[in-house]
XYZ file of C-alpha atoms in Angstrom:
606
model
C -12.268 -21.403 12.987
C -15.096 -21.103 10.977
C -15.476 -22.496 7.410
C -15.507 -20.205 4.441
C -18.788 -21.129 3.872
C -20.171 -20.328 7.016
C -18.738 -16.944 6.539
C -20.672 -17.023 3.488
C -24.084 -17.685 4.989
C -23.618 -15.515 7.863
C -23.253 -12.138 5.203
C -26.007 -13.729 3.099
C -28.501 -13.208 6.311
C -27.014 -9.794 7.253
C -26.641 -7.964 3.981
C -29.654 -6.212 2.785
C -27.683 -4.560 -0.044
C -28.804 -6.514 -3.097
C -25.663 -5.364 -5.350
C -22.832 -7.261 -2.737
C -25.446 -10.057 -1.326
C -24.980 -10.803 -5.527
C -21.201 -10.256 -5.798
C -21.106 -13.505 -2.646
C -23.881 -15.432 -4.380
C -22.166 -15.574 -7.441
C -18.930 -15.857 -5.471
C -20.653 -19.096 -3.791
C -22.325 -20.352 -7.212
C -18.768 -20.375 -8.839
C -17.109 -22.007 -5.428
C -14.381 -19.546 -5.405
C -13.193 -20.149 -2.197
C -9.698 -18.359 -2.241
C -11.700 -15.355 -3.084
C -14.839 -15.768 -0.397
C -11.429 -16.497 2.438
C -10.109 -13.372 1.007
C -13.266 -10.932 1.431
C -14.853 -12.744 4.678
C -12.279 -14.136 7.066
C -11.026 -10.645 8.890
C -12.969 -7.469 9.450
C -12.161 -4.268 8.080
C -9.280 -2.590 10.287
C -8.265 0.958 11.380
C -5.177 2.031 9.391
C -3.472 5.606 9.560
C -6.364 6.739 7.410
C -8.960 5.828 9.800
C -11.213 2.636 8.170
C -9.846 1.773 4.424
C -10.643 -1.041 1.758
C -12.013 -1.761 -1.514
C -15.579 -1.212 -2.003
C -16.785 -4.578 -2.567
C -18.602 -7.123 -0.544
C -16.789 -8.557 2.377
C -16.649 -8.287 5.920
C -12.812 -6.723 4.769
C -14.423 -4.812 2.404
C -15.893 -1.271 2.655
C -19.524 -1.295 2.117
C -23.173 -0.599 3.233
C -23.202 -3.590 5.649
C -19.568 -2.643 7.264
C -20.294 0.817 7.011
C -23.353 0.109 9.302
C -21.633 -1.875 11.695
C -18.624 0.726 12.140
C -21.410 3.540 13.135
C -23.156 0.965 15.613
C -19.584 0.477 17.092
C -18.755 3.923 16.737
C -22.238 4.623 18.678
C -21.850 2.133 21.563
C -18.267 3.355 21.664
C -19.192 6.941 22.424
C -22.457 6.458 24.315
C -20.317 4.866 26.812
C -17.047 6.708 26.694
C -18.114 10.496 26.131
C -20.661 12.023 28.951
C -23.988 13.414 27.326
C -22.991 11.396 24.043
C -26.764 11.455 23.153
C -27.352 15.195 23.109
C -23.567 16.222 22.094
C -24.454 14.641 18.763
C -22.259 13.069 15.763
C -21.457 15.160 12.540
C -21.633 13.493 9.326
C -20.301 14.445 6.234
C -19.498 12.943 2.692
C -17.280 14.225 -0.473
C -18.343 12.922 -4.176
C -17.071 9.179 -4.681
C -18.837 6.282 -5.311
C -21.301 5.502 -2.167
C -20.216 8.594 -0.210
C -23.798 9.651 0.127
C -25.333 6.074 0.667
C -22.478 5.343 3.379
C -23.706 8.685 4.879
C -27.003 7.897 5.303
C -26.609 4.380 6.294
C -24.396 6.076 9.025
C -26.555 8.800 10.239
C -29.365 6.345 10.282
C -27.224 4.208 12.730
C -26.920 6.608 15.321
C -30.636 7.731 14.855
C -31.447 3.908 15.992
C -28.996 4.646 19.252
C -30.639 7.441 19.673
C -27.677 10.220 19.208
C -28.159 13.566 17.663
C -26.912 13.858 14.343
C -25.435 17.132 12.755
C -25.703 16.637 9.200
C -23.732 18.308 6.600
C -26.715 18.186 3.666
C -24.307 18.445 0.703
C -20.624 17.676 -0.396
C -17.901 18.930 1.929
C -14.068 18.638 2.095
C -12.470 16.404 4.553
C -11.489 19.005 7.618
C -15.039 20.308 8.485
C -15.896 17.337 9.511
C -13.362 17.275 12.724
C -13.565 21.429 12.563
C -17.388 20.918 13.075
C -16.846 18.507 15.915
C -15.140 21.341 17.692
C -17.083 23.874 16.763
C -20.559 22.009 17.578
C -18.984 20.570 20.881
C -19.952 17.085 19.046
C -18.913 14.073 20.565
C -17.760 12.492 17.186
C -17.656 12.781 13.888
C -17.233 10.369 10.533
C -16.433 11.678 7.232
C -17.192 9.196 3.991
C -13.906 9.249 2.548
C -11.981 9.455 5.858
C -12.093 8.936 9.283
C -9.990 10.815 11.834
C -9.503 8.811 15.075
C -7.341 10.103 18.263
C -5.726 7.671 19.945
C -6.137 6.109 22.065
C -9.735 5.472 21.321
C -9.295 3.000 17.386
C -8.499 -0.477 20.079
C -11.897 0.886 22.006
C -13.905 1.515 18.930
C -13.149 -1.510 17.023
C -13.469 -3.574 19.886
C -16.845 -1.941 19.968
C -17.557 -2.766 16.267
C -17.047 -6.706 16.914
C -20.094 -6.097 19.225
C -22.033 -4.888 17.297
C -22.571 -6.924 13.922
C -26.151 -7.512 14.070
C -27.447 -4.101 11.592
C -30.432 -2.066 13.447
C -31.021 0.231 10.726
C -31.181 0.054 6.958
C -32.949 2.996 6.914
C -31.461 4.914 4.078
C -34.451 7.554 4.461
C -33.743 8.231 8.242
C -32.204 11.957 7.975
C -35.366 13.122 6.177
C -37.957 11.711 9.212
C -36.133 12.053 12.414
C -36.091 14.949 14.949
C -32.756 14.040 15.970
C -30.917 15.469 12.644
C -30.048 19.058 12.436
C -28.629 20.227 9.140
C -25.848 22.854 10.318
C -23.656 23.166 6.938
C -24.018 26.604 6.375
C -23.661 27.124 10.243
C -20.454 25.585 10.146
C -19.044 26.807 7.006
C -19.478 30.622 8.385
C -17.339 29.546 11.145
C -14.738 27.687 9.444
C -13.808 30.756 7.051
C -14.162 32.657 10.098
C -11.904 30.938 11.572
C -8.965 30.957 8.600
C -9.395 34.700 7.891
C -8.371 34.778 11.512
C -4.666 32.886 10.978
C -2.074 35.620 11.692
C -0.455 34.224 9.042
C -2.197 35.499 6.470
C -2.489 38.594 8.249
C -1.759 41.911 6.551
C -1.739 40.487 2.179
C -3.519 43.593 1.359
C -0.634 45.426 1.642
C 1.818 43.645 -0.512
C 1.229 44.917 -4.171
C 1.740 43.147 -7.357
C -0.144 39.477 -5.987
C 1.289 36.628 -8.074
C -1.101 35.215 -10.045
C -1.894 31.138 -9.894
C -3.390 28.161 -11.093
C -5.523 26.046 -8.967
C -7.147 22.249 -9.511
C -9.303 20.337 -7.120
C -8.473 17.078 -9.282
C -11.924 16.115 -9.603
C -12.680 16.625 -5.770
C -14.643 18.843 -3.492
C -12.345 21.520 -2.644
C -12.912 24.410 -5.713
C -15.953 26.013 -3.808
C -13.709 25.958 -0.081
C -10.561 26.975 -1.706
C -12.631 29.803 -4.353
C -14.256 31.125 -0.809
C -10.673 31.225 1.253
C -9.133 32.885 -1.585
C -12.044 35.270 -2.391
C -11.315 36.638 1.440
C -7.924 37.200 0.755
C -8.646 39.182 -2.208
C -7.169 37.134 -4.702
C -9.891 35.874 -6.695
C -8.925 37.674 -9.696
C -5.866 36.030 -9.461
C -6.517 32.644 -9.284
C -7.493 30.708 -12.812
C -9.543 26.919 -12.271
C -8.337 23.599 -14.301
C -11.608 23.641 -15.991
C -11.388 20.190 -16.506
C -10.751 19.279 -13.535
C -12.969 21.745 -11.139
C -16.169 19.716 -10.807
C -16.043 16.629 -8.589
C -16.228 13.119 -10.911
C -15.620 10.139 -8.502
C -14.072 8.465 -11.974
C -11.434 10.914 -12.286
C -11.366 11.140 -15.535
C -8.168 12.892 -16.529
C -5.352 12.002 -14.107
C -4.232 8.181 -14.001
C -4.414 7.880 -9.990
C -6.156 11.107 -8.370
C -3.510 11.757 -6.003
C -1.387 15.258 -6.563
C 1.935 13.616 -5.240
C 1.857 11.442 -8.537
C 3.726 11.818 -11.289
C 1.834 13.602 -14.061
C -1.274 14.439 -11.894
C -0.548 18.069 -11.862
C 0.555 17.895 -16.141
C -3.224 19.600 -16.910
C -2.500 21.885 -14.277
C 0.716 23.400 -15.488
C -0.750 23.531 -19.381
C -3.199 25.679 -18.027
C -0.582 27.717 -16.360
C 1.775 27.735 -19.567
C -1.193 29.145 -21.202
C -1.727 31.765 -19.359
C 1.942 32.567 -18.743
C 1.700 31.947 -15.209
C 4.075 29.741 -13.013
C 2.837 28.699 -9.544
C 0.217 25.523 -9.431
C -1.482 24.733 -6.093
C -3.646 21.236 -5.770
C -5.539 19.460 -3.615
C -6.828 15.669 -3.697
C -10.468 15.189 -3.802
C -11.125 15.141 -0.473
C -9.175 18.885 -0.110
C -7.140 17.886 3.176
C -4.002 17.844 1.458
C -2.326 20.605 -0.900
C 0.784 20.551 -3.133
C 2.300 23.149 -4.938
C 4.518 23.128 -8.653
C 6.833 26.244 -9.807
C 8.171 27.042 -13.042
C 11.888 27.201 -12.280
C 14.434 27.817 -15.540
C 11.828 26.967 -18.004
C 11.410 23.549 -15.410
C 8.225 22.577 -13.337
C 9.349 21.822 -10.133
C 6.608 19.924 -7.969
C 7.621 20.792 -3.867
C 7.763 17.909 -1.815
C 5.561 17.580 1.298
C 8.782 18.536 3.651
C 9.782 21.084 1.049
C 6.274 22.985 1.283
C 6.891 22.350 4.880
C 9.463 24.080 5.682
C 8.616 27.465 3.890
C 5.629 27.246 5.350
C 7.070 26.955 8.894
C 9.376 29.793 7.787
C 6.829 31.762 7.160
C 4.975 31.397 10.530
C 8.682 31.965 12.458
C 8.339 35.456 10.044
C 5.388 36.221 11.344
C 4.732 35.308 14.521
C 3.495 38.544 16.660
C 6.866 40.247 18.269
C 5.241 40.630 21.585
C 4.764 36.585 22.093
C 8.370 34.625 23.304
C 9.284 32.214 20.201
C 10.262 30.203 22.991
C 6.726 29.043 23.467
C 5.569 28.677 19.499
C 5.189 25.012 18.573
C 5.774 22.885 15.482
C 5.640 19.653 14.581
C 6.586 17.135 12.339
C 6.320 13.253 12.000
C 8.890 10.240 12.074
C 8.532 10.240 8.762
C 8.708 13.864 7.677
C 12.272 15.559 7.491
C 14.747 16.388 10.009
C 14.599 20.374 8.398
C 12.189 21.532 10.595
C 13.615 20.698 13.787
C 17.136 22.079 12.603
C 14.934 25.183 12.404
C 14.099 24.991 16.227
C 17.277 24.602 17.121
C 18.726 27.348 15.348
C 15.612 30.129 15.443
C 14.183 29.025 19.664
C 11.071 27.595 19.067
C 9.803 24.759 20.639
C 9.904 21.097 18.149
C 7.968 18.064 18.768
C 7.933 14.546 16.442
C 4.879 12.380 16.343
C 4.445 9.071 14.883
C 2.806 8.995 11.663
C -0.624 10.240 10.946
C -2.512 13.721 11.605
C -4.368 11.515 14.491
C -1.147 11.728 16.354
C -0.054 15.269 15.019
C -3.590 17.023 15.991
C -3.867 14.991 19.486
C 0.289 15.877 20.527
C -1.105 19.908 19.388
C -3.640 19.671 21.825
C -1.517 18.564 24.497
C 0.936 21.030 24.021
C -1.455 23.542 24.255
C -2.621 22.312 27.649
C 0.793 22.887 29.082
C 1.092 26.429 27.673
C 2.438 26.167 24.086
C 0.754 27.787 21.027
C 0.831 24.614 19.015
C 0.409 26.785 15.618
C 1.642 24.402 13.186
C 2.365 21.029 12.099
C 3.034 18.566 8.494
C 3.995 15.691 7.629
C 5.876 14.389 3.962
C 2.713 12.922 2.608
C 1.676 17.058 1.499
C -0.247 17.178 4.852
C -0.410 20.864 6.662
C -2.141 21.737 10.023
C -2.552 25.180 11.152
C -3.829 23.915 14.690
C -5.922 27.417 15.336
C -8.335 26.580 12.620
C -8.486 22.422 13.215
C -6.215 20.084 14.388
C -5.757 18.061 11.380
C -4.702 18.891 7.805
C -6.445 20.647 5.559
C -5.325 21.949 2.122
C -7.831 25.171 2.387
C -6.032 27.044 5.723
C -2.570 25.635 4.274
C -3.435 27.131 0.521
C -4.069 30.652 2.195
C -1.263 30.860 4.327
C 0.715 29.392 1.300
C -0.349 32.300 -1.360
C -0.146 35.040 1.626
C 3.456 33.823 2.320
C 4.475 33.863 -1.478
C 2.993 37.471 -1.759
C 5.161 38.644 1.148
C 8.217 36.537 -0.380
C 7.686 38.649 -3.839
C 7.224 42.197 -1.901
C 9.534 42.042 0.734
C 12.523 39.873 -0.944
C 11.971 39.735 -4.499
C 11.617 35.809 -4.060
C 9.658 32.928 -5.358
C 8.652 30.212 -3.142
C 11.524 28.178 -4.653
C 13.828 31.105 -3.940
C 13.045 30.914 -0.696
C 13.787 27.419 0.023
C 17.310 28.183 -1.455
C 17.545 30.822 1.057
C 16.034 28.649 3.837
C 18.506 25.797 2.697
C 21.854 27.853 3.208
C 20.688 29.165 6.332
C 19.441 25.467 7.974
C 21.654 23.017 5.382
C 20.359 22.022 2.139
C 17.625 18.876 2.317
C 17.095 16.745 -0.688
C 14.974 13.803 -2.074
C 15.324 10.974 -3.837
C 12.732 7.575 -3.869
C 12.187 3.807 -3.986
C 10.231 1.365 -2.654
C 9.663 -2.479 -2.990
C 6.482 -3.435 -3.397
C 5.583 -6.627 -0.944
C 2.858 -9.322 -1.488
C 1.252 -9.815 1.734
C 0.978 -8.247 5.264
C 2.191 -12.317 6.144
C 5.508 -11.219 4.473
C 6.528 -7.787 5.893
C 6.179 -9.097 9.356
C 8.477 -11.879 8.240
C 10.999 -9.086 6.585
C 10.664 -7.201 10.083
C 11.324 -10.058 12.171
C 14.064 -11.292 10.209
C 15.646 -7.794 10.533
C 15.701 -7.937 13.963
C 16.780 -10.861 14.260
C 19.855 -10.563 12.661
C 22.285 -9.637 16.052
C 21.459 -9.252 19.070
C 19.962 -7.135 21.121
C 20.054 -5.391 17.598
C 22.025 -5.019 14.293
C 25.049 -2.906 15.055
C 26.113 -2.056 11.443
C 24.576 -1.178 8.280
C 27.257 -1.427 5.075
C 30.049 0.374 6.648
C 28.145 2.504 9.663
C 27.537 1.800 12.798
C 24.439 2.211 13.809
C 24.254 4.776 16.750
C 20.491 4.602 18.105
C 17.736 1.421 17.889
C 14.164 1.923 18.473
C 12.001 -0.605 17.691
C 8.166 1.213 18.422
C 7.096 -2.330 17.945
C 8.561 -4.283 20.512
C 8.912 -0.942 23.046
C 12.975 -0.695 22.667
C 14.897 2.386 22.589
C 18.650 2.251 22.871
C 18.447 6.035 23.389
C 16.804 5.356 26.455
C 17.736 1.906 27.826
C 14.415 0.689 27.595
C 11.054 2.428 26.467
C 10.866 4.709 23.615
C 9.288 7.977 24.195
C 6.611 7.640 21.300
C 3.378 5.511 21.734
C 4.762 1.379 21.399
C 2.338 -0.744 19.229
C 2.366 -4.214 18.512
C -0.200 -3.819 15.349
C 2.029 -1.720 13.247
C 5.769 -2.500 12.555
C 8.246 0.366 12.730
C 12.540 0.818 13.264
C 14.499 4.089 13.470
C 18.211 3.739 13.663
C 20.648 6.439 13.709
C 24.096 5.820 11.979
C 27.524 7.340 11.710
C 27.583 10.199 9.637
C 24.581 11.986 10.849
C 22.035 9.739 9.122
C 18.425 8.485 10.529
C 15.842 6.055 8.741
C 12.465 4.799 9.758
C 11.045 2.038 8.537
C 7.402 0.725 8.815
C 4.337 -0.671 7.528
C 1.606 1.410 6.006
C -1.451 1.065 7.801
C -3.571 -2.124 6.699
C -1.702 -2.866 3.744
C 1.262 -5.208 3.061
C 3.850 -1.891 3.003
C 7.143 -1.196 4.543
C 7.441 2.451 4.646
C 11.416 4.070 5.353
C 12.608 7.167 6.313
C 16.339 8.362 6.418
C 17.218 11.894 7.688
C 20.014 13.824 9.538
C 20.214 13.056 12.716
C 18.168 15.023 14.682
C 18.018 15.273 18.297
C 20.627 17.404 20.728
C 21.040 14.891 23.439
C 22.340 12.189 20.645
C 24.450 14.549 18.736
C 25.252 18.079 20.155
C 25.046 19.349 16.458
C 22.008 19.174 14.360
C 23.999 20.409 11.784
C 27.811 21.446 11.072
C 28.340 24.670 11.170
C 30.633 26.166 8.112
C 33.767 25.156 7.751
C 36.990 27.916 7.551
C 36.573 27.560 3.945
C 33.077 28.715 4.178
C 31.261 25.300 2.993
C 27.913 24.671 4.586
C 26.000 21.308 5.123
C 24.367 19.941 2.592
C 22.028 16.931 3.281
C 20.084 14.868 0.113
C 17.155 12.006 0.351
C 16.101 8.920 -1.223
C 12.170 8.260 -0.576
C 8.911 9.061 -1.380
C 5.712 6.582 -2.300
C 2.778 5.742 -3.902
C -0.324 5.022 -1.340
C -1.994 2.950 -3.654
C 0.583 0.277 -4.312
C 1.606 -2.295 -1.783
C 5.476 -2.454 -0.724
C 8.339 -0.894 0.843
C 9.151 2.540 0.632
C 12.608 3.923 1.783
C 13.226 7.800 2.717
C 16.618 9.394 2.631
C 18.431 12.334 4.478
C 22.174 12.561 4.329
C 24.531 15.220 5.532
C 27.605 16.269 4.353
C 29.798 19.104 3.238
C 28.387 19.286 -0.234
C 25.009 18.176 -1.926
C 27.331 15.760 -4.485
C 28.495 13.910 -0.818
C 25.058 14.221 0.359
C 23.812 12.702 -2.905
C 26.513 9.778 -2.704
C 25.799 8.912 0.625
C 21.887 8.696 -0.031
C 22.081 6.496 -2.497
C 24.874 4.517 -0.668
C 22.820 4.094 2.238
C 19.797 2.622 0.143
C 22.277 0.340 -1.780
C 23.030 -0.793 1.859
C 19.061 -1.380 2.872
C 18.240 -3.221 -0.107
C 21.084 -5.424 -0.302
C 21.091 -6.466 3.768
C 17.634 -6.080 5.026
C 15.270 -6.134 2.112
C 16.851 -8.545 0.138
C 14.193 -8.272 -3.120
C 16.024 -11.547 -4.713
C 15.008 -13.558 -1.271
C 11.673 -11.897 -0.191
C 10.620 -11.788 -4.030
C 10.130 -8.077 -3.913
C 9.809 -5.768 -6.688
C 11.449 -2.435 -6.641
C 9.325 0.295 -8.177
């Protein structure tokens, strides 16, 4: 193993970047070496979110030199994996952080030296038309600064590919503005893209609902007001929709929410001002990159922010509503992930169409859509709990633009044609499919070192598995990272990994969790829902009782991306949301006390 220092001297010669060369010089003046281990020993790795650090210097850092040696990876990778790589080009795009527009360039410039065509997006864009332009261009790749979107099973290839490539060709910066390999195609593209949303069926036919609710909208700081302005424009809503002024130009500081993410607590409090203002009670949001959308009501005087599976589900309802009478539901697909609730496939059961579950990530969602497709499904739809919406027949991958106008057309309709708010509706949806709930916790963990200790001591504790959990017996193991399904007697249907630790069990009284680590940080990420699947239990649900009583089912779970730890999600069934509620937390009480053990791991509940 090499020494820290030689680590050192190696980025010293490579980096050409005189800001991070400094930030290791001084690193090296000071002899920090607990700090130079930390930034230099491993590379940069592919999480869920495609290739994620802090921008600093470090070969585990995100920066120009790493950024450079991704694309030449990226480049090999695709020159020898996709036919005609050269001439099928590589989109690049950037939003409005810190070093999106450097890290573009130092990109683009990168494949110019491999000689690959680059399609270049010349200003700002929001996270999906980047993949949208790869189809629509016929591109062999495409890397968005913020982002990258990888399908499997091509991250192993590509990083491999990176290792290979360490030795920068280009620090060209100034490469896009000499080359006759770049083609600026944003307008092209963005034609096409709105093209492409006007053309959803589901939003289909808002002209004729009178009366349009009126909204507020924020981009938090981000790039999405001028996508989301142009999507709503075509619906012919514009006059309805009012802008967080403070918010609605893109500052990379972000300088009036704590943490720019809308699933926070108090990111969307500017948002609903503006809308007490103005009297108005329906918030939509998007993150700054615009891929993901939530959505706050004014219920009783109350906001109410939606959950990810909440928005979810109405939004599934509303494709099931209006999915053209002359296709079979039978062969309409939607799909959620191991980590999103057990709602929507309680809906295919009950209304005929046809469910799938992914693992985690819109990698796995968009690539299992395109499958599906191939053997004759319309894959239409897809989320996942982390406020992430795909409507497949724009781009397979979420986007917060498509899912805002299918959103506002479906709460139009709800007002017209029922008299209903969107949280009306998921009342209604509730008593028709059983009524899902949240709740949240996680521990927060120290190191990657330590979850994989917490994991293996887990399974560990009986054998071939843990057959209890407090007082239920656990029904179903699969372990997705040792390739063990007791379901199956051996391998589990979804994709096995041995870089990414995850556990579903299934226990008595119609309860599932999953538990795994997030990505490339040191987090243990649980979910808990009703037991799902027909061949396990032949009910996804109870039906009523004589007394009339339906199911009612309540969570525990929910996180924060940007902190390290363990997050734990909920679903319990029962004959009342009280039971449902009890049982949640009863089940957690359970998790903490016998597998994550805070007082022995030294985790911190948050």
């Amino acid at each position: 193993m090499a020494a820290v220092h030689e680590l050192a001297v190696e980025w010293l010669r490579l980096d050409k970047d005189h800001t991070t060369r400094g930030e290791i010089q001084r690193l090296i003046d000071a002899n920090d070496e607990d700090e130079l281990e930390g930034r230099l020993r491993d590379r940069i790795a592919f999480g869920t979110a495609g290739l994620r650090a802090r921008m600093e210097a470090g070969f585990s850092r995100m920066n120009s030199l790493t950024v450079i040696q991704a694309s030449q990876g990226l480049a090999t990778y695709v020159l020898g994996n996709v036919p005609l790589a050269a001439s099928k080009g590589i989109v690049v795009g950037r939003d409005a952080r810190h070093n999106s527009e450097n890290f573009a360039k130092l990109a683009a410039a990168a494949f110019i030296a491999k000689g690959i065509k680059v399609w270049w997006y010349e200003d700002r864009v929001h996270t999906p038309l980047v993949p949208f332009g790869v189809f629509e261009l016929g591109a062999a790749a495409g890397v968005m600064i913020t982002a990258s979107h990888i399908i499997p099973p091509h991250d192993a290839g590509i990083a491999a590919s990176i290792q290979q490539n360490l030795e920068p060709i280009s620090w060209n910066i100034n490469a896009i503005d000499d080359s006759f390999l770049v083609e600026e195609v944003l307008d092209r593209v963005k034609r096409s893209y709105f093209a492409a949303v006007s053309a959803l069926e589901s939003i289909q036919g808002i002209d004729q609902y009178r009366d349009q609710p009126r909204f507020v909208y924020t981009p938090m700081h981000g790039v999405g007001l001028p996508y989301m302005t142009e999507a709503v424009k075509n619906l012919g809503l514009l006059e309805q929709m009012i802008v967080v002024d403070e918010q609605a130009q893109p500052d990379p500081d972000f300088p009036t929410v704590r943490f720019p993410n809308p699933e926070e607590k108090g990111a969307l409090d500017l948002a609903c001002s503006v809308a007490d203002r103005n009297h108005i009670t329906t918030v939509i949001a998007s993150d700054p990159d615009a891929d993901r959308l939530a959505v706050a009501e004014k219920v009783d005087g109350k906001w109410r922010q939606l959950t990810g599976n909440q928005l979810g589900v109405l939004l599934a309802s509303h494709v099931i509503s209006t999915y053209p009478p002359h296709r079979p539901l039978s062969k309409l697909a939607m799909l959620d992930s191991a980590v999103s609730t057990g709602m929507l496939r309680a809906m295919a059961v009950k209304e005929g169409f046809h469910f799938e579950e992914t693992l985690t990530g819109f990698k796995w969602l968009g690539n299992t859509a395109l499958q599906l497709r191939q053997r004759g499904y319309d894959a239409y739809f897809a989320f996942e709990e982390a406020i992430g919406y795909m409507f497949a027949n724009v781009i397979p991958d979420k986007d917060s633009v498509s899912a805002g106008a299918v959103f506002l057309t479906a709460m139009s309709r709800w007002k017209a044609r029922e008299g209903l708010t969107p949280w009306g509706k998921l009342q209604d949806l509730y008593r028709v499919y059983g009524f899902f709930q949240e709740a949240n916790t996680y521990f927060v963990s120290p190191s990657p070192e330590l979850t994989e200790r917490i994991f293996s001591d887990i399974r560990h504790m009986a054998t071939p598995y843990p057959d209890m959990l407090g007082k239920r017996r656990i029904l179903r193991w699969r372990d997705l990272t040792e390739g063990y399904d007791s379901a199956t007697g051996g391998l589990p249907l979804l994709q096995v990994s041995k870089d990414s630790q995850m556990i579903t069990c299934e226990l008595e009284g119609q309860v599932k969790f999953t538990v795994r680590g997030s990505g490339t940080e040191p987090k243990i990420k649980g979910k808990q829902d009703p037991l799902p699947l027909p061949r396990v239990l032949p009910r996804v649900l109870p039906r009523p009782s004589q007394r009339g009583r339906r199911a009612a089912v309540c969570a525990a779970g929910r996180r924060r991306e940007a902190d390290d730890g363990t997050i734990v999600y909920i679903e319990c069934q029962a004959d009342s949301l009280v039971e449902a509620r009890r049982d949640a937390d009863a089940v957690l009480q359970d998790l903490a006390r016998e597998w994550f053990r805070p007082e022995l791991y030294g985790l911190v509940t948050a």
